[in-house]
Tab-separated table of C-alpha atoms in Angstrom:
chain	number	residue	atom	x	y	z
A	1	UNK	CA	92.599	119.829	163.296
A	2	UNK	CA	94.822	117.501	161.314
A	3	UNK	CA	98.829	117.873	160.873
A	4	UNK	CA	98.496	119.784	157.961
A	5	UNK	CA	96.173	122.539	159.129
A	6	UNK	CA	98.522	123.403	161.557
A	7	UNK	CA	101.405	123.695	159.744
A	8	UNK	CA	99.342	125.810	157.534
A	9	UNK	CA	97.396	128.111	160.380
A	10	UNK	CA	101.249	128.693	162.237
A	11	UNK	CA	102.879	130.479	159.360
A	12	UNK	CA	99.727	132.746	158.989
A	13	UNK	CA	100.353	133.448	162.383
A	14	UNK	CA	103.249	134.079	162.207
A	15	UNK	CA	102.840	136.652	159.262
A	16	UNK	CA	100.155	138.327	161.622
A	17	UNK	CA	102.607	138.689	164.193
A	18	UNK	CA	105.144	140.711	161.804
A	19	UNK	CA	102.657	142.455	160.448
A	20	UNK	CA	101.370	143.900	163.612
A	21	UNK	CA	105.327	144.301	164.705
A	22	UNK	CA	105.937	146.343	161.600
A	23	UNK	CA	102.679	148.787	162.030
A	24	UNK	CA	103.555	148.730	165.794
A	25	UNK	CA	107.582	150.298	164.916
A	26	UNK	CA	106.329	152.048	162.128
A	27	UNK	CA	103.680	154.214	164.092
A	28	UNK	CA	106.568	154.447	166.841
A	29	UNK	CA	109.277	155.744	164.731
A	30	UNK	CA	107.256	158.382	162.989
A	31	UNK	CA	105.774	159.244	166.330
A	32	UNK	CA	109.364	159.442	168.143
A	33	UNK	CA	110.487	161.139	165.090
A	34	UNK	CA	108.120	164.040	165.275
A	35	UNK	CA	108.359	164.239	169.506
A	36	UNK	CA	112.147	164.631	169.176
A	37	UNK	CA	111.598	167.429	166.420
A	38	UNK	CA	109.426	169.446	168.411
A	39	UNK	CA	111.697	169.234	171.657
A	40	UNK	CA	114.506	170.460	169.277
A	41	UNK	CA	112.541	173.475	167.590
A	42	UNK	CA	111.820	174.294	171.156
A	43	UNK	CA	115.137	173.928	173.049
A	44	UNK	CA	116.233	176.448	170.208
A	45	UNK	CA	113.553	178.563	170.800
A	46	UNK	CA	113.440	178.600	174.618
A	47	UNK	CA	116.977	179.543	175.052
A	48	UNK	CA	116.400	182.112	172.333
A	49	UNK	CA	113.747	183.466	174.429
A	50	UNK	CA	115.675	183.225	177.434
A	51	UNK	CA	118.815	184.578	176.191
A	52	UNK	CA	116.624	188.199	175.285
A	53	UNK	CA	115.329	187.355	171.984
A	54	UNK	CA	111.965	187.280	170.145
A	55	UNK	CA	111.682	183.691	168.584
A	56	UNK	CA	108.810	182.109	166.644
A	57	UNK	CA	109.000	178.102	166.715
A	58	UNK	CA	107.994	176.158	163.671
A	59	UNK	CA	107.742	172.906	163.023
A	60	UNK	CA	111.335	172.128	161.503
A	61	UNK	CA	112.695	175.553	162.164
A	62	UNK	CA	112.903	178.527	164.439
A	63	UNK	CA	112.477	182.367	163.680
A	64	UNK	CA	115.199	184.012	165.820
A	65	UNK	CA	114.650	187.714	166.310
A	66	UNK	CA	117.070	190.739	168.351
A	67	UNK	CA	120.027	187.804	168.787
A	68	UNK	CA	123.032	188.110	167.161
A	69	UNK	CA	126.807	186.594	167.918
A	70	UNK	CA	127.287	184.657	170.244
A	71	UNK	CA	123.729	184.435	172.254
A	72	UNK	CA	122.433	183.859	168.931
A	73	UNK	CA	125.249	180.361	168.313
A	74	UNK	CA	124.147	179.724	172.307
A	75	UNK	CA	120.961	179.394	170.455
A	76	UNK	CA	121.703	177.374	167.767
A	77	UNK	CA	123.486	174.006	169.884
A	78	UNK	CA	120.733	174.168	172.289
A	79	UNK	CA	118.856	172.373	169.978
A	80	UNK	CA	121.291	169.371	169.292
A	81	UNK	CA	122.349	169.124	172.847
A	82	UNK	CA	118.494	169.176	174.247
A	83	UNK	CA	118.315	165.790	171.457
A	84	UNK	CA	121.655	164.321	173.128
A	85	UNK	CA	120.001	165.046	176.875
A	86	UNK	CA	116.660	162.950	175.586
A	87	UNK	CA	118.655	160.299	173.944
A	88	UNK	CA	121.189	159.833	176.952
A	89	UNK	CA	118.690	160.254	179.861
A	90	UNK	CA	116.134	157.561	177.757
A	91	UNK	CA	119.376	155.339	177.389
A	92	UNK	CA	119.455	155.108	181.122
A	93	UNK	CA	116.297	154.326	181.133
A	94	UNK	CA	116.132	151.418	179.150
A	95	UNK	CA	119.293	150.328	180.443
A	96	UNK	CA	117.861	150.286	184.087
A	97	UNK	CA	114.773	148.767	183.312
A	98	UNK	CA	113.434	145.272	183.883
A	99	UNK	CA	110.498	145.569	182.056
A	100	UNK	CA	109.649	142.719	179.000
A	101	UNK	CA	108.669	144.456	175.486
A	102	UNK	CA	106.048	146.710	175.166
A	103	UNK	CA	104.499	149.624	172.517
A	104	UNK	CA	105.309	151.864	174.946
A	105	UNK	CA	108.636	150.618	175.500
A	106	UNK	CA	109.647	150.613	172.063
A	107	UNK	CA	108.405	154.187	171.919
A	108	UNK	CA	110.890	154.697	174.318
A	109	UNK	CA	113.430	152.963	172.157
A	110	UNK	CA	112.999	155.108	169.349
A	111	UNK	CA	112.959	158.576	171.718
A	112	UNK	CA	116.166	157.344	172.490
A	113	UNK	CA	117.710	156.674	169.053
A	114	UNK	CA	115.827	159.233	167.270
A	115	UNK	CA	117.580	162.189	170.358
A	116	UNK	CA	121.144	160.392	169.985
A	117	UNK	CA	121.002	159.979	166.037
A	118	UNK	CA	120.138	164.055	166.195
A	119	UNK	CA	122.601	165.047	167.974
A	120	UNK	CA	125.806	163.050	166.075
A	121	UNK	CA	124.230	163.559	162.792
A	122	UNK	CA	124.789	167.262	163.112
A	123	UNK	CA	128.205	166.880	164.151
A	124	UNK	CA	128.204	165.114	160.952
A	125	UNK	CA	127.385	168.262	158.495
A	126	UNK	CA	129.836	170.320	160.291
A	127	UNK	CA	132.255	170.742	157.558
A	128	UNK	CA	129.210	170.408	154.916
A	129	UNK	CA	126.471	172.418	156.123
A	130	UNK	CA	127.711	175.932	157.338
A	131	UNK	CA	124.273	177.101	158.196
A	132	UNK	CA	122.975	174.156	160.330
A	133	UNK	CA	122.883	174.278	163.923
A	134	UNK	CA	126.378	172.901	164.655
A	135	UNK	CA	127.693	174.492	161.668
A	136	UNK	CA	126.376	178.204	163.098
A	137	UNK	CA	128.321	177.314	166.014
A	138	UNK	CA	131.589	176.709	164.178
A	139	UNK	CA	131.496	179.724	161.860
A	140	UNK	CA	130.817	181.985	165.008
A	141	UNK	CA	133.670	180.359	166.690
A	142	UNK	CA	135.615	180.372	163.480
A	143	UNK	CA	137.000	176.667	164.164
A	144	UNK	CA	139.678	175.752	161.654
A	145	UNK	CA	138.986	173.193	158.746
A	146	UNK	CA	140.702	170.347	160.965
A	147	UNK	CA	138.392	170.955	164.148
A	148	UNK	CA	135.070	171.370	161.857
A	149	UNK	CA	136.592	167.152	160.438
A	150	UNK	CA	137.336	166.266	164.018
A	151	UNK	CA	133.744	167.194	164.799
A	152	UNK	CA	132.328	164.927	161.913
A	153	UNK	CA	134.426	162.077	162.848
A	154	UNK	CA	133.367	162.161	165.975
A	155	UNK	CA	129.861	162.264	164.824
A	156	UNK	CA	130.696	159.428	162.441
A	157	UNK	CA	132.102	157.332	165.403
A	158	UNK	CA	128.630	157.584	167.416
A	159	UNK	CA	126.263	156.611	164.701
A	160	UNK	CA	128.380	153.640	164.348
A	161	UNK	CA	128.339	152.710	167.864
A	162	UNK	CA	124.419	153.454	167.645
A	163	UNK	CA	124.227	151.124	165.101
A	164	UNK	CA	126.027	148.607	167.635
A	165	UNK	CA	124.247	149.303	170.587
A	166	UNK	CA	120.813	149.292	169.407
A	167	UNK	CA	121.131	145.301	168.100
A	168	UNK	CA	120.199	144.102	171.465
A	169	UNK	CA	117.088	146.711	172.363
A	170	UNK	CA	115.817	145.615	168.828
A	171	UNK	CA	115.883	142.090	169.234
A	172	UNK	CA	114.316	142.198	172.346
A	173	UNK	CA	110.766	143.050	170.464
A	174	UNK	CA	111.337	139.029	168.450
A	175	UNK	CA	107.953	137.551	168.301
A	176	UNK	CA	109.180	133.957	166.997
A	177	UNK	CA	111.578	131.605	168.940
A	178	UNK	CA	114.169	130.891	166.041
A	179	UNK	CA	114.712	134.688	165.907
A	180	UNK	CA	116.950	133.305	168.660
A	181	UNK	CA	119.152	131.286	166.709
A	182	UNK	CA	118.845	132.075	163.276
A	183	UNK	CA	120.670	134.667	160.812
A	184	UNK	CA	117.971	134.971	158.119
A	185	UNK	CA	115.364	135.485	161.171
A	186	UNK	CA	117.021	137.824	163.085
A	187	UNK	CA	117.477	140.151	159.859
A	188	UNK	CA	114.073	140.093	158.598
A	189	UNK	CA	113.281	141.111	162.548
A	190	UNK	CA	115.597	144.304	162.071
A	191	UNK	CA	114.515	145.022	158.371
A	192	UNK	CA	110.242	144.402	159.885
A	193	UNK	CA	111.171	146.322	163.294
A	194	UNK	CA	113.897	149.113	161.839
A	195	UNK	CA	114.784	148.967	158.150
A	196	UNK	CA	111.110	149.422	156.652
A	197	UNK	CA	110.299	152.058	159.443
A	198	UNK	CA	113.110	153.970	158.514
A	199	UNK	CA	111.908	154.006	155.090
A	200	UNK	CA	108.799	154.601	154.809
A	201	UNK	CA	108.712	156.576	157.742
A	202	UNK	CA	110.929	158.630	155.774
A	203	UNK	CA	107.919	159.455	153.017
A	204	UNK	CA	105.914	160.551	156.168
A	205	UNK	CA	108.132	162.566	158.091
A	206	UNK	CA	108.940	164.750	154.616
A	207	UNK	CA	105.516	164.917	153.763
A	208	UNK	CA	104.678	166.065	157.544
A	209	UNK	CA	107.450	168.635	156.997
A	210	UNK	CA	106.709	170.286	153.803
A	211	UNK	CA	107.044	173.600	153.376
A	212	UNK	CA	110.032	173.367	154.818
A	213	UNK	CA	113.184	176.277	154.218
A	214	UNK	CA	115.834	174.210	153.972
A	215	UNK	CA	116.567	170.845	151.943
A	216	UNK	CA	118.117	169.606	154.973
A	217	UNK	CA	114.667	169.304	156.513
A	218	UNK	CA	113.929	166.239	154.114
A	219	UNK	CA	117.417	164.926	153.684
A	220	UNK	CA	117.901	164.250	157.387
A	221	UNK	CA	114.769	161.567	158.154
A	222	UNK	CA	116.393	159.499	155.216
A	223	UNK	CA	120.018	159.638	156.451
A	224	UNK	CA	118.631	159.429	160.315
A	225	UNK	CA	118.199	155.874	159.360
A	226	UNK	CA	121.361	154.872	158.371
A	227	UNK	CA	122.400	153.505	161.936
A	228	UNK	CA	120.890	150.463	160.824
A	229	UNK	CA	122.937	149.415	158.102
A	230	UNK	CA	125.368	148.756	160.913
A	231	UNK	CA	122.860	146.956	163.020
A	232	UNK	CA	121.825	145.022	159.927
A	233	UNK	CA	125.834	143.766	159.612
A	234	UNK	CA	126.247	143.243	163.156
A	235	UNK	CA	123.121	141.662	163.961
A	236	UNK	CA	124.466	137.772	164.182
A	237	UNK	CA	126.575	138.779	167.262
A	238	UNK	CA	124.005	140.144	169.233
A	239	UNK	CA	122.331	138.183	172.650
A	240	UNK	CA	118.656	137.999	172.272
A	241	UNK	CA	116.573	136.637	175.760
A	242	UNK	CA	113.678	134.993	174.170
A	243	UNK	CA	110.885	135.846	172.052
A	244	UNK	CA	108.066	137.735	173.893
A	245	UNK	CA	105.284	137.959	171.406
A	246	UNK	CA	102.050	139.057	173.549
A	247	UNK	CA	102.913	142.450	173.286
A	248	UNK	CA	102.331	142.603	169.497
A	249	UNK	CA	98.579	141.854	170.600
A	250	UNK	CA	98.210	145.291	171.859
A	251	UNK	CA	95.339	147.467	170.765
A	252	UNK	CA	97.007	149.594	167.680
A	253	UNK	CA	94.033	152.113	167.272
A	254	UNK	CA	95.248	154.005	170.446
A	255	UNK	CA	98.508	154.570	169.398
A	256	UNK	CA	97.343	155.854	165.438
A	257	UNK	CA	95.018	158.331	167.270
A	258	UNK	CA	98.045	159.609	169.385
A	259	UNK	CA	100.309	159.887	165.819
A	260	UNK	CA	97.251	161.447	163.802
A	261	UNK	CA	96.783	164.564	167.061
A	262	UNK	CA	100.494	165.058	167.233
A	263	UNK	CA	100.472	165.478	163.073
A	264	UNK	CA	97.445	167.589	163.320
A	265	UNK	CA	99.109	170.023	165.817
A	266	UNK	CA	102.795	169.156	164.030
A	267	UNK	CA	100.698	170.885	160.868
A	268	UNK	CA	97.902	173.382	162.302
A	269	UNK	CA	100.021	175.029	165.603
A	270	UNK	CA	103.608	174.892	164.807
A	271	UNK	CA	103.712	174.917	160.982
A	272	UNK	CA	101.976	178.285	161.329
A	273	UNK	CA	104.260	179.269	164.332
A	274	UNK	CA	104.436	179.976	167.879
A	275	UNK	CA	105.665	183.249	169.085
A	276	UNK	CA	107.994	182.845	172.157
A	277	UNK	CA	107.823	186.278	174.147
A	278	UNK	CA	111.994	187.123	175.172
């Protein structure tokens, strides 16, 4: 092979590479996405259940039957705080671990931001969004104007930090050395690995969610993303170890299959409803 066929055959490669990363955080995303939905409907509904009541779990929401007051705001946060317990006990995780890049790993990655994100973004629509889960809570409780604010700075304050934290775990999935070193590299990375995931991801989740009761349901996916603008801003500060790119070689078809059965059951089980005996 002469000098210019390789320079040719390594960019090609290299758009392979970022092509398969893209599909690979794409399929992840939407897949974390949906996981840390259903473990929300079902924290609701369990605790509903628990707590006396007669709850049927849907997809994006939760039927709650015979609970009123305050087992029925009980109710209502254990949904956000199951998504904080996934995101925090998966943040461990990955913190502990030794392990290089991996599918699986950035599964894991996205369980985690996808339970943290959750939980802060309804602290968010506290003083916006009286009849989402933390809002429920803070009508019950009657919290003044000034606590409901408090609530949605606070919320403010951990999306930013996600947006922070998450530069590193992101840049661990580089597949080219000079994502190392350079800027422009290191942002197409986040905008292949996070920004276009987040998008388009977006389309699928609403799509996956529809019929849905509230406009909430389709508003949050897009705003769920908006970590990343941070990350995005922040990204030149960030250490990176060294790009790792065998794991992009992974087969993808196993991973589709897994998305496509946890649609199909998204759609066919819970969109219908499951009825959660009390």
């Amino acid at each position: 092979m002469g000098e210019g066929e390789g320079d040719r055959a390594q960019p090609a490669g290299a758009r392979a590479m970022y092509g398969r990363l893209f599909i690979f955080s794409l399929v992840t995303y939407v897949l974390a996405f949906v996981l840390t939905t259903i473990a929300h409907e079902f924290g609701h509904g369990i605790l509903s259940a628990v707590l006396g009541g007669d709850p049927i779990v849907h997809h994006v929401y939760v039927e709650h039957h015979g609970l009123e007051g305050g087992p029925r705001a009980a109710a209502s946060a254990a949904g956000p705080l199951v998504s904080l317990l996934q995101g925090a006990a998966l943040w461990l995780v990955l913190a502990r671990s030794t392990r290089g890049p991996s599918v699986a790993r950035l599964l894991v990655l996205w369980l985690c931001l996808h339970g943290l994100i959750n939980f802060f973004g309804y602290l968010i629509t506290t003083p916006f969004v009286p009849n989402a889960d933390i809002g429920k809570i803070a009508t019950w409780l009657e919290l003044p104007a000034l606590a409901r604010w408090a609530l949605c700075a606070i919320g403010l304050g951990g999306i930013t930090w996600i947006g922070y934290w998450s530069r590193a775990p992101l840049l661990s999935f580089v597949v080219e050395a000079e994502t190392d070193l350079d800027l422009a590299a290191r942002t197409r990375h986040v905008y292949l690995t996070g920004v276009g995931p987040w998008l388009l991801g977006w389309l699928v989740i609403a799509l996956a969610s529809w019929p849905a009761p509230h406009w909430i349901t389709y508003a949050y996916p897009f705003f769920a993303g908006f970590f990343l603008i941070t990350t995005v801003k922040a990204i030149g500060g960030a250490p990176v170890e060294g790009a790792a790119p065998a794991w992009v070689k992974a087969p993808l078809w196993p991973w589709l299959l897994l998305l496509a059965a946890v649609l199909v059951i998204f759609a066919t089980v819970l969109r219908p409803g499951v009825a959660l005996a009390g």
